[in-house]
mmCIF file of C-alpha atoms in Angstrom:
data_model
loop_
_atom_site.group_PDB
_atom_site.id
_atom_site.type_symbol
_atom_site.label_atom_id
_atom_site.label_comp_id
_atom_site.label_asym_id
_atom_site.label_seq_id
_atom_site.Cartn_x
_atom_site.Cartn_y
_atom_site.Cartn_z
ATOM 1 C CA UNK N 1 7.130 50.115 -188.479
ATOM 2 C CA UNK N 2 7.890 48.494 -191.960
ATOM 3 C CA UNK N 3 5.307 45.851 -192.428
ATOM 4 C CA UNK N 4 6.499 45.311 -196.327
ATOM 5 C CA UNK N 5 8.540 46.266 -199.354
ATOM 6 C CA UNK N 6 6.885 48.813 -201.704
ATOM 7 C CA UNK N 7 7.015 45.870 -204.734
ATOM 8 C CA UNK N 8 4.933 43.419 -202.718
ATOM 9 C CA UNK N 9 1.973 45.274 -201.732
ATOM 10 C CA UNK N 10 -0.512 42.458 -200.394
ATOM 11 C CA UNK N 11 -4.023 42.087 -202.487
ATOM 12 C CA UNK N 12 -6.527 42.667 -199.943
ATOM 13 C CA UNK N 13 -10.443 41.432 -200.332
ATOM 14 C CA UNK N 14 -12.976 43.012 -198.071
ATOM 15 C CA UNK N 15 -16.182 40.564 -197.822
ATOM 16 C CA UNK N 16 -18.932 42.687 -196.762
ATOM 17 C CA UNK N 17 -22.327 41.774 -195.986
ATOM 18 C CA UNK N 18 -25.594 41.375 -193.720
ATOM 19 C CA UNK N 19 -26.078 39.044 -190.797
ATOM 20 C CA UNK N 20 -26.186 35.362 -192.245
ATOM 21 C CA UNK N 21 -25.677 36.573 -196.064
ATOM 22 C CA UNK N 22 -23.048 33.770 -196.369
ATOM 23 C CA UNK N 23 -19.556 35.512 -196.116
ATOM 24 C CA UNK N 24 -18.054 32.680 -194.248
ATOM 25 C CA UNK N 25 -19.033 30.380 -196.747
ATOM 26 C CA UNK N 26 -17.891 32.045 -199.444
ATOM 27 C CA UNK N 27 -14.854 32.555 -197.514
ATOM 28 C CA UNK N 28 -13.593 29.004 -197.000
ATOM 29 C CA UNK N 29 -14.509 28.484 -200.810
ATOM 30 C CA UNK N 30 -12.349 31.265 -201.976
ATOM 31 C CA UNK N 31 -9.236 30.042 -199.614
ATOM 32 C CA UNK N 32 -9.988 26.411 -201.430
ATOM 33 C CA UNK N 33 -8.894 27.640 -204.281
ATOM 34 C CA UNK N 34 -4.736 29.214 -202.529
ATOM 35 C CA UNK N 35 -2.318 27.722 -204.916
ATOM 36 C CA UNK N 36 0.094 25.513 -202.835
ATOM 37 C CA UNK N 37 3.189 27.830 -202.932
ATOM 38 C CA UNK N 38 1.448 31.014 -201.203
ATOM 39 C CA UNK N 39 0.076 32.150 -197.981
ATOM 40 C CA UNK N 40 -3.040 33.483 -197.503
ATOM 41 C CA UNK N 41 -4.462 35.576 -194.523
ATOM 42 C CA UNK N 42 -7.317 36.344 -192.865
ATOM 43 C CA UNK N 43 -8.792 39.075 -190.741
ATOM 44 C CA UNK N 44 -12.082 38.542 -188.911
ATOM 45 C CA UNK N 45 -14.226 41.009 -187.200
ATOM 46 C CA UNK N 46 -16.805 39.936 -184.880
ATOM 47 C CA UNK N 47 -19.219 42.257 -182.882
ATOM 48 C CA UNK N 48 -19.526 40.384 -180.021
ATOM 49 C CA UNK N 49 -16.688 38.910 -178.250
ATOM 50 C CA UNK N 50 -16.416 34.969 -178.741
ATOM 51 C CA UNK N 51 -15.453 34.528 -182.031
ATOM 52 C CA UNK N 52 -16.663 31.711 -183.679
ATOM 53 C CA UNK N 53 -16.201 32.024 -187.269
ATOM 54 C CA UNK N 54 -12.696 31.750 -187.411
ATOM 55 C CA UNK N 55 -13.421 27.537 -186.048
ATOM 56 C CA UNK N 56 -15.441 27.207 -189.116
ATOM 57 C CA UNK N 57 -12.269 28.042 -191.415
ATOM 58 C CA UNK N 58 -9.443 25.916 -192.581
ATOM 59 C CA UNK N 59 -6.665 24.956 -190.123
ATOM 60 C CA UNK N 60 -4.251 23.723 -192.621
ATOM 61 C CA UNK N 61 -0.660 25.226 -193.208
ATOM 62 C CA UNK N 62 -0.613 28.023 -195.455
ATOM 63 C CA UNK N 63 -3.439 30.592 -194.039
ATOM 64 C CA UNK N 64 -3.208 32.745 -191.271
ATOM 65 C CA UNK N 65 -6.609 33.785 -189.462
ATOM 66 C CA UNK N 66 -6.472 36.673 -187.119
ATOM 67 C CA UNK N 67 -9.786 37.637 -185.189
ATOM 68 C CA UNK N 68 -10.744 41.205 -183.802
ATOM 69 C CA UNK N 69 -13.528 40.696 -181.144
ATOM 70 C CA UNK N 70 -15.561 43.329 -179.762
ATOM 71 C CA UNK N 71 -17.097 46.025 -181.755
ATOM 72 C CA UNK N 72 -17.106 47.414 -185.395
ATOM 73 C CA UNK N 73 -13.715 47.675 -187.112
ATOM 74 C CA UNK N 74 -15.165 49.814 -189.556
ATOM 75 C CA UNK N 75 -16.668 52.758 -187.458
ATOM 76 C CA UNK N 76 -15.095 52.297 -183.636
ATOM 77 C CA UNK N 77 -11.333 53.066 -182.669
ATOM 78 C CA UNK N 78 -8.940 52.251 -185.626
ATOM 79 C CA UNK N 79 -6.328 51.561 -183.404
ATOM 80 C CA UNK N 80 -7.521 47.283 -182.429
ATOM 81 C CA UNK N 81 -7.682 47.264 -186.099
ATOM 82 C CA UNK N 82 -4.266 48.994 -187.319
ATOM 83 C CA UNK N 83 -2.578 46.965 -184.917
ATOM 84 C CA UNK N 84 -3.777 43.343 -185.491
ATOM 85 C CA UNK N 85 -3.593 44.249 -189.265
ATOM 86 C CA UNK N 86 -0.042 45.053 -188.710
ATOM 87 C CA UNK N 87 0.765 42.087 -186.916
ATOM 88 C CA UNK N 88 -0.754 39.761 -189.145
ATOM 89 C CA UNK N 89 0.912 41.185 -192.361
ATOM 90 C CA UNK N 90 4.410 41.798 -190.314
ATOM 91 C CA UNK N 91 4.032 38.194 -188.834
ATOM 92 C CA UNK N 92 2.342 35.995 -191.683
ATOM 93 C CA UNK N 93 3.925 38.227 -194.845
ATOM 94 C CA UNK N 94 0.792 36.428 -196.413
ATOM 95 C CA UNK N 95 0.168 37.028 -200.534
ATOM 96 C CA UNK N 96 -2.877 37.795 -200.431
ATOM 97 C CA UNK N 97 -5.503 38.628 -197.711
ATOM 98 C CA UNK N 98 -9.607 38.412 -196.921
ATOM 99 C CA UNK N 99 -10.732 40.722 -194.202
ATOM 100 C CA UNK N 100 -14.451 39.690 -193.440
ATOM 101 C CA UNK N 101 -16.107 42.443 -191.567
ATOM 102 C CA UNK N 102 -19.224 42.194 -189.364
ATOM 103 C CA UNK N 103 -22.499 41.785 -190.250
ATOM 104 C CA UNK N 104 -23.328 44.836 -188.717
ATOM 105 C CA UNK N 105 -19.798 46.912 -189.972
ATOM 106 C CA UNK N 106 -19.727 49.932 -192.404
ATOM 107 C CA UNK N 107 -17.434 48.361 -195.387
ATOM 108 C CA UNK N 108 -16.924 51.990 -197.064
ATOM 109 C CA UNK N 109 -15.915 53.390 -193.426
ATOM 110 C CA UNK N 110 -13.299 49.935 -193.596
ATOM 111 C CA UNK N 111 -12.572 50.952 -196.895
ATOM 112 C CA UNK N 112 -11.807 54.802 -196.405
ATOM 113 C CA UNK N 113 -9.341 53.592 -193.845
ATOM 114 C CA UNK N 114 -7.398 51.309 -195.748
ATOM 115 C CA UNK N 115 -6.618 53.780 -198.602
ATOM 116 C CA UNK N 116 -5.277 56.464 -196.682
ATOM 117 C CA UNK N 117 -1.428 57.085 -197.377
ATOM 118 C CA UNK N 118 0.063 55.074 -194.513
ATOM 119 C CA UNK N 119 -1.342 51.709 -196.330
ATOM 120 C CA UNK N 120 -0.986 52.649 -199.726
ATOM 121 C CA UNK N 121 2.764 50.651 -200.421
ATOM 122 C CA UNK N 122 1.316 48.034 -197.875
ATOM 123 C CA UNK N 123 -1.682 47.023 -199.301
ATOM 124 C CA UNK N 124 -3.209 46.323 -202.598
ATOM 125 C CA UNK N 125 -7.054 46.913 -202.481
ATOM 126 C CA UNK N 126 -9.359 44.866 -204.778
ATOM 127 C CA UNK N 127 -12.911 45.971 -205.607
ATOM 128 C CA UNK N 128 -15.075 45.689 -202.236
ATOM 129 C CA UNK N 129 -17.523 42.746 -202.571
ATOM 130 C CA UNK N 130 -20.837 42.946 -200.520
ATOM 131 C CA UNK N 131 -22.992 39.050 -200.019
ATOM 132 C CA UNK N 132 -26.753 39.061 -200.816
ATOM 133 C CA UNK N 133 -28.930 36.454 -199.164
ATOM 134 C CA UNK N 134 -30.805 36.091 -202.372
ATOM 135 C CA UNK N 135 -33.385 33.543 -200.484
ATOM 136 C CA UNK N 136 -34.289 36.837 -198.393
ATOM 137 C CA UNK N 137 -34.905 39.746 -200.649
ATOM 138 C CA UNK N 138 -38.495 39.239 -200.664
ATOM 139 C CA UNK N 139 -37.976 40.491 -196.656
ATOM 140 C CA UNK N 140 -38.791 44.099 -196.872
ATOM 141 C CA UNK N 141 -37.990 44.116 -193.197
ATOM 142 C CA UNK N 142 -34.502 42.863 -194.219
ATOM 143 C CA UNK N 143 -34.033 44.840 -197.323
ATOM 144 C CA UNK N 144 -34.891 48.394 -196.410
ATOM 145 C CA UNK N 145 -32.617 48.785 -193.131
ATOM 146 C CA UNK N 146 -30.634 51.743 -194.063
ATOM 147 C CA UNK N 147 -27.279 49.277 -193.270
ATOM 148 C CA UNK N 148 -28.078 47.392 -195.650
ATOM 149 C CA UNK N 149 -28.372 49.900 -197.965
ATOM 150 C CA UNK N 150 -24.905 51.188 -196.979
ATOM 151 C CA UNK N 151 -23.047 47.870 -197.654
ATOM 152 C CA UNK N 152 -25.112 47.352 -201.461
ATOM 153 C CA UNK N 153 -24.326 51.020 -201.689
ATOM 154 C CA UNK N 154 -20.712 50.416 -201.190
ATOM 155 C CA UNK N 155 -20.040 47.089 -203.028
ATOM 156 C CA UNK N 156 -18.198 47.305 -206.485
ATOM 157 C CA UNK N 157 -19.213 43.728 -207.207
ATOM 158 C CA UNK N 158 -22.420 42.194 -205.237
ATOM 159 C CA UNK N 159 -22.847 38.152 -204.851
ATOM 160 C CA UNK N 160 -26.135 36.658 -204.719
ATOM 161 C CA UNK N 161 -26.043 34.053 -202.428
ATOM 162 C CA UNK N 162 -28.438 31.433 -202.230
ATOM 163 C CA UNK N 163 -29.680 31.247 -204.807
ATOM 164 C CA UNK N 164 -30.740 28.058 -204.946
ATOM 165 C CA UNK N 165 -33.471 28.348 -202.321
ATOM 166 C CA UNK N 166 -34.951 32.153 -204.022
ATOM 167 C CA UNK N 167 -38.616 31.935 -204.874
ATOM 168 C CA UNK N 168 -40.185 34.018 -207.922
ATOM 169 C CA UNK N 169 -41.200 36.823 -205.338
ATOM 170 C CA UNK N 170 -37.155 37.125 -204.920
ATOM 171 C CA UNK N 171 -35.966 36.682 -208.104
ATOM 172 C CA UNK N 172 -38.769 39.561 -209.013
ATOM 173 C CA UNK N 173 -36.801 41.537 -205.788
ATOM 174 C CA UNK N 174 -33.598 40.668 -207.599
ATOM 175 C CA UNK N 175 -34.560 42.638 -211.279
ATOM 176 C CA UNK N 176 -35.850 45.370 -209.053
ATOM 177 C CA UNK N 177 -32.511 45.926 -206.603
ATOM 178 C CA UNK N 178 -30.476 45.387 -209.852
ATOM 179 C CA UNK N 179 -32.202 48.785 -211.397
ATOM 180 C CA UNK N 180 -32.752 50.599 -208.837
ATOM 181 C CA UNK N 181 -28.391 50.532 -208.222
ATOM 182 C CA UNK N 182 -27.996 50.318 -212.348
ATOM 183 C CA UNK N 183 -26.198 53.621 -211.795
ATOM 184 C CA UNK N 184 -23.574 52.416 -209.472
ATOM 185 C CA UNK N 185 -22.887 49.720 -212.776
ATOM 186 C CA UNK N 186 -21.624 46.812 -210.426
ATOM 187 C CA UNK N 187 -20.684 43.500 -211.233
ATOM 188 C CA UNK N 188 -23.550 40.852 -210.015
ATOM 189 C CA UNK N 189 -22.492 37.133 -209.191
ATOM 190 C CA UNK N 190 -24.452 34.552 -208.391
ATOM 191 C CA UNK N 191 -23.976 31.231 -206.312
ATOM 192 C CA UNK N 192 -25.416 28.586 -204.620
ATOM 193 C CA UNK N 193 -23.315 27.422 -201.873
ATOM 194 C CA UNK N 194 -20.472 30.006 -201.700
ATOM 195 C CA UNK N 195 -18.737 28.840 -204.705
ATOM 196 C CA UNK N 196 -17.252 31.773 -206.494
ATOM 197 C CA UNK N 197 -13.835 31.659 -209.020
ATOM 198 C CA UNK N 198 -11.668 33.522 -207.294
ATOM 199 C CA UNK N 199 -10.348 35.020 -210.723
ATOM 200 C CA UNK N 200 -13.813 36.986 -211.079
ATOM 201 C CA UNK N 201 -12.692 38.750 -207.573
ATOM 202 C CA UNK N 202 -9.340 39.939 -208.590
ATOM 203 C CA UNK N 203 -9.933 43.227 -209.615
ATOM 204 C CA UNK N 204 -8.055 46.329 -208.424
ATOM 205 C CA UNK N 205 -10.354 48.952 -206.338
ATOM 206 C CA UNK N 206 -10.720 52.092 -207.768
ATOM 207 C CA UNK N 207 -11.473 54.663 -205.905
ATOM 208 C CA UNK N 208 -14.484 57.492 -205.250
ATOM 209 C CA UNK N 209 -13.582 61.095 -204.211
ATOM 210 C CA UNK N 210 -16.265 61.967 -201.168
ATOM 211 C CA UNK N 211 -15.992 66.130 -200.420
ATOM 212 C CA UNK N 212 -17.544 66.658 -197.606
ATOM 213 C CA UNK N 213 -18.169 70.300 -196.868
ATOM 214 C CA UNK N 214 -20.521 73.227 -195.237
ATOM 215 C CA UNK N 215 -24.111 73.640 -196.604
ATOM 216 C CA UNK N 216 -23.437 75.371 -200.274
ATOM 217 C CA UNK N 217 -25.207 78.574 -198.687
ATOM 218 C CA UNK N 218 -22.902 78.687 -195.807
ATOM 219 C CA UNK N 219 -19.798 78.018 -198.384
ATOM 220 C CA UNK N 220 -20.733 81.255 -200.077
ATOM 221 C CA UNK N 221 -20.503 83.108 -196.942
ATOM 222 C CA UNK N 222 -16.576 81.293 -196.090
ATOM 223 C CA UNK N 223 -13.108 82.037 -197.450
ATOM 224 C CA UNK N 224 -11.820 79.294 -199.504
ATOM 225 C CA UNK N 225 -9.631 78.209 -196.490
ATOM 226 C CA UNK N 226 -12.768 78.045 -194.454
ATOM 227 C CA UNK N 227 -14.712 75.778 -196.592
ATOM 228 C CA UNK N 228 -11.359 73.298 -196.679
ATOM 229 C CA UNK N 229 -12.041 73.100 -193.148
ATOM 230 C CA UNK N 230 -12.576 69.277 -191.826
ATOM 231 C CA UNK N 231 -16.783 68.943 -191.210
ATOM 232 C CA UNK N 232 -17.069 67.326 -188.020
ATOM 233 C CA UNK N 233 -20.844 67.347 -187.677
ATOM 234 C CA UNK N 234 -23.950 68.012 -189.108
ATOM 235 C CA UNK N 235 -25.182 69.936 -191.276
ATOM 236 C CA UNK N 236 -22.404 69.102 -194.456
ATOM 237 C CA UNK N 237 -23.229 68.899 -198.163
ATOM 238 C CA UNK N 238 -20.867 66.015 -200.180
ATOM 239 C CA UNK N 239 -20.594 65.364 -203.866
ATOM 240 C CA UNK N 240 -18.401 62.274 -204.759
ATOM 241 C CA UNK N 241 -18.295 60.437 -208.412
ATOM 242 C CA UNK N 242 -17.497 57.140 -209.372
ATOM 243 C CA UNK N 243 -17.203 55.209 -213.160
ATOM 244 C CA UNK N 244 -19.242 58.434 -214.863
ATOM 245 C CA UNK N 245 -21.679 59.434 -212.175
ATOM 246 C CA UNK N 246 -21.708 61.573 -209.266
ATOM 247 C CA UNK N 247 -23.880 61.814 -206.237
ATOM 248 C CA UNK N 248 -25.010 64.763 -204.162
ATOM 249 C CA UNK N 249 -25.720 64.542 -200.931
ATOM 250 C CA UNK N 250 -26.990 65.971 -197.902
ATOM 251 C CA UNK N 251 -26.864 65.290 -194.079
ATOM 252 C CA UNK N 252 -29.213 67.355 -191.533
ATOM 253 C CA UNK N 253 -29.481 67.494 -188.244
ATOM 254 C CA UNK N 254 -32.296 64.931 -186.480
ATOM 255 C CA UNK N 255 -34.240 67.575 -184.811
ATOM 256 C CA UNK N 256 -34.799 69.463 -188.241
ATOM 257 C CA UNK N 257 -38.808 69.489 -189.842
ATOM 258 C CA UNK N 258 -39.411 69.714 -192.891
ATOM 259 C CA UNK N 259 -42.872 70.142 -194.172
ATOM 260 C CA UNK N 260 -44.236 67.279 -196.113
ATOM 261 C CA UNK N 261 -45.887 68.579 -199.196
ATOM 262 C CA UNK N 262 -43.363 71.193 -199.836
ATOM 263 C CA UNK N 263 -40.702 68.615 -199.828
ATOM 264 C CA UNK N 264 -42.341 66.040 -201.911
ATOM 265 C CA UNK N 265 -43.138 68.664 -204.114
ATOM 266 C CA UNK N 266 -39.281 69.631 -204.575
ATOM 267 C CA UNK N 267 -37.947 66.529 -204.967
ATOM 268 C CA UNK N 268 -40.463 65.736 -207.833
ATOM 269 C CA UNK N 269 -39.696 69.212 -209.649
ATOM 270 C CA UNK N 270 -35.986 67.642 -209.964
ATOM 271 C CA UNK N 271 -34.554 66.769 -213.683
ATOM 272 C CA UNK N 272 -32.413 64.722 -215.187
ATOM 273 C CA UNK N 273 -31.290 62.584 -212.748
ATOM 274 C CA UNK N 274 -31.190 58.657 -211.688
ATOM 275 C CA UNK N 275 -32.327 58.352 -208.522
ATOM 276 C CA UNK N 276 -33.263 59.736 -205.528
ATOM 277 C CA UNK N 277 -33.563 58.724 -201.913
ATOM 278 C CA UNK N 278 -33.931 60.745 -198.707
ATOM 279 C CA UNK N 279 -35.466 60.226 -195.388
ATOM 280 C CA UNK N 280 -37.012 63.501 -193.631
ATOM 281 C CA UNK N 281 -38.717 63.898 -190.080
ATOM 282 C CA UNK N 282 -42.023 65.854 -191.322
ATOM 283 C CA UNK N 283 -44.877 67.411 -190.342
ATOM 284 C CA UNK N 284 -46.546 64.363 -191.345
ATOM 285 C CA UNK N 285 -43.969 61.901 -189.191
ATOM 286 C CA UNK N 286 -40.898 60.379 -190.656
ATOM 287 C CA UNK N 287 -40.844 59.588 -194.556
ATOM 288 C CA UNK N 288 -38.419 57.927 -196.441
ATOM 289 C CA UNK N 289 -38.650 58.953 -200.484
ATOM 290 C CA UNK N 290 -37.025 55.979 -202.775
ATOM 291 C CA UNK N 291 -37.596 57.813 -206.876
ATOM 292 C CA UNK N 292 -36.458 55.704 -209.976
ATOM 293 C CA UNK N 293 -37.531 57.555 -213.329
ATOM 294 C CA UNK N 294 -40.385 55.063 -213.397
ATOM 295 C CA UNK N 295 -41.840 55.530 -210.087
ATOM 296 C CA UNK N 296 -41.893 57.455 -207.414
ATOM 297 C CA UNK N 297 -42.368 55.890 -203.791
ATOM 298 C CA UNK N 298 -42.352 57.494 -200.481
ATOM 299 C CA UNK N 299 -43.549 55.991 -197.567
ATOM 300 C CA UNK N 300 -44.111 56.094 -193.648
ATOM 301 C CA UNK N 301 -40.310 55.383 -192.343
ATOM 302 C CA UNK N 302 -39.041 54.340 -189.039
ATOM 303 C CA UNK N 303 -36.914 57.171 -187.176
ATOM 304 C CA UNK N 304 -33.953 58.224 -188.836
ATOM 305 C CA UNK N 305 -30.565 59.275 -187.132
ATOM 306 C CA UNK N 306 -30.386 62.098 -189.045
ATOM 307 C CA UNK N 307 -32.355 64.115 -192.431
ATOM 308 C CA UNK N 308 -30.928 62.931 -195.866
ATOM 309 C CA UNK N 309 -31.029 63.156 -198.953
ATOM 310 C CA UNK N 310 -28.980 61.715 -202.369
ATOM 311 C CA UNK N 311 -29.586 62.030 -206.056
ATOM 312 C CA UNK N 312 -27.126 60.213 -208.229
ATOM 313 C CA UNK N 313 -26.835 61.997 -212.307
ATOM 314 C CA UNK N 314 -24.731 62.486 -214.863
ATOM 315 C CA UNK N 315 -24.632 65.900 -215.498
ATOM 316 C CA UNK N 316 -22.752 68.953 -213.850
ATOM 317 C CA UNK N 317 -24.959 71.928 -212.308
ATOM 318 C CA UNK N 318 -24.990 74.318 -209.503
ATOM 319 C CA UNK N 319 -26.963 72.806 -206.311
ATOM 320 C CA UNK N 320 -27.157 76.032 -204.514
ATOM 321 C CA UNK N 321 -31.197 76.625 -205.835
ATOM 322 C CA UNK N 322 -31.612 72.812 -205.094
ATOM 323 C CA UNK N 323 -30.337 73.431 -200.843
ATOM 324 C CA UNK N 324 -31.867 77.069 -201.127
ATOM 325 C CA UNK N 325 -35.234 75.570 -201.870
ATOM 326 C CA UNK N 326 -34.556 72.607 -199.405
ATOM 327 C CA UNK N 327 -33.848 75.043 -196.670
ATOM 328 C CA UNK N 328 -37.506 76.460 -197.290
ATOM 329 C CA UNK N 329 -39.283 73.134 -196.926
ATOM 330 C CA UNK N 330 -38.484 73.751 -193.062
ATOM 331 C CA UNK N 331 -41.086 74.420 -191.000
ATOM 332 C CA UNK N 332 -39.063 73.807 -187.215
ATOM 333 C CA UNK N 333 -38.023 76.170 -184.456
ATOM 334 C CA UNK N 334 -34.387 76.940 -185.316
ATOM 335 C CA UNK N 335 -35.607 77.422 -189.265
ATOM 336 C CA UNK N 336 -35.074 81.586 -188.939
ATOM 337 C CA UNK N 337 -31.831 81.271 -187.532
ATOM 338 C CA UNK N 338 -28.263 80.133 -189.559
ATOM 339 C CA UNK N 339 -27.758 76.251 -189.821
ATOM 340 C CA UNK N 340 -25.628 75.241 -187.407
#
């Protein structure tokens, strides 16, 4: 179905963030500011499935709010989601639109799926912004849940919410999270009560190549049509880049060991890069490993749902000694057999 012309591709906003980070809030600010002659829309995800935030919005003429109850748009069936998405641009023809995932949502997943071809003359995407409850990044609890993680991970422009009620112990949290994702050279707002200039928003998205493909040892055993081959599981090696730096990563099955020293001992032989941070089930339980050129921390970690691994650099080189060696730091049952 045609939703819209190719010359009126919609500016879309994805508002990403934790559980109480202040999305909605920033929300109704940002739909204060809809000039008089346009229509804005709005599509809310909420996990459970009475919806709630969408009474705390505007009701005047001029917006259009559109809720999607019951799961994770980002990571469960795209099909809910392409269909009220349709609807709402087909029915509202709005000019620009907010889509306000949950707390508990993927925003890259989100993102991934609104670039692919089919939504490319539809929508416009802006630079994904993630919400920071700046009051709560002393929480160490809150801070180091790999979801959280994801969403900081994914944001191209991060608002500090809050900030009015952040003690010295977060504002010292604050310098720290702002070097240790330097290399990811996002834009950092700050606010009190949600109120952000919508102008400082509207920038176009550009995107990150992720190539996600076998383990490089299993690649040099593959044709080249073999390795083009859609990974569907784990074990895959990925490299994407963004703004001047790249990241390599790697995703291993749960039920892999790896012995402890061996691995600690790798990942602090590595050179020239900007950071790097894994988690590993070890001989010695599960670790998670979190190195910034200035320190290097690893630590007991809760259990993982899988063995990873990402340094971010700047510089081009093979990664085939890097795996090779990581491969040896096994110590489990399967080790002497292929990957798989």
């Amino acid at each position: 179905m045609k939703l819209l012309s190719p010359s009126s591709a919609v500016p879309v906003h994805i508002i990403s963030g934790f559980l109480g980070a202040g999305k909605t809030t920033l929300l109704k600010h940002l739909l204060s500011q809809k000039p008089e002659n346009e229509v804005w829309a709005v599509l809310m995800n909420e996990f459970g499935q009475i919806g709630v935030d969408q009474a705390l919005l505007p009701q005047d003429e001029g917006y259009a709010v559109k809720e999607l109850l019951g799961g994770c748009l980002c990571c469960s069936s795209q099909l809910p989601m392409q269909v009220a998405l349709s609807r709402l641009l087909s029915e509202s023809k709005p000019d620009r639109l907010f889509i306000e995932p949950t707390g508990l949502g993927h925003p890259a997943q989100l993102l991934e799926q609104l670039t692919e071809p089919h939504w490319q003359t539809h929508l416009k995407m802006q630079a994904l912004m993630t919400v920071v409850d700046g009051s709560r990044l002393h929480d160490q609890a809150w801070t180091t849940q790999n979801l959280y993680a994801d969403q900081l991970k994914a944001a191209h422009i991060v608002i500090v919410s809050h900030t009015d009620l952040m003690t010295a112990e977060d504002q010292e949290s604050l310098k720290q999270l702002q070097q240790e994702y330097q290399a990811y050279n996002q834009v950092w707002l700050f606010s009190a009560n949600g109120q952000i200039d919508i102008e400082q928003l509207k920038q176009d998205y550009i995107g990150s190549v992720r190539q996600i493909q076998p383990l490089l040892k299993q690649q040099r055993s593959l044709g080249a049509d073999a390795v083009a081959v859609k990974i569907q599981q784990l074990p895959y090696h990925y490299v994407e880049s963004a703004q001047g730096y790249a990241v390599a990563g790697w995703k291993l099955p749960k039920r892999w060991q790896f012995d402890f020293y061996d691995l600690l001992d790798l990942l602090c032989e590595q050179q020239d890069w900007l950071r790097i941070k894994g988690i590993f089930n070890t001989n010695q339980g599960w670790k998670s490993f979190n190195f910034n050129p200035e320190q290097f921390n690893y630590q007991s970690a809760e259990e993982g749902i899988d063995n990873r691994v990402e340094i971010i650099y700047q510089t081009e080189r093979d990664w085939l000694n890097f795996e090779t060696a990581l491969m040896q730091c096994r110590i489990d049952a399967e080790a002497g057999h292929s990957a798989g």
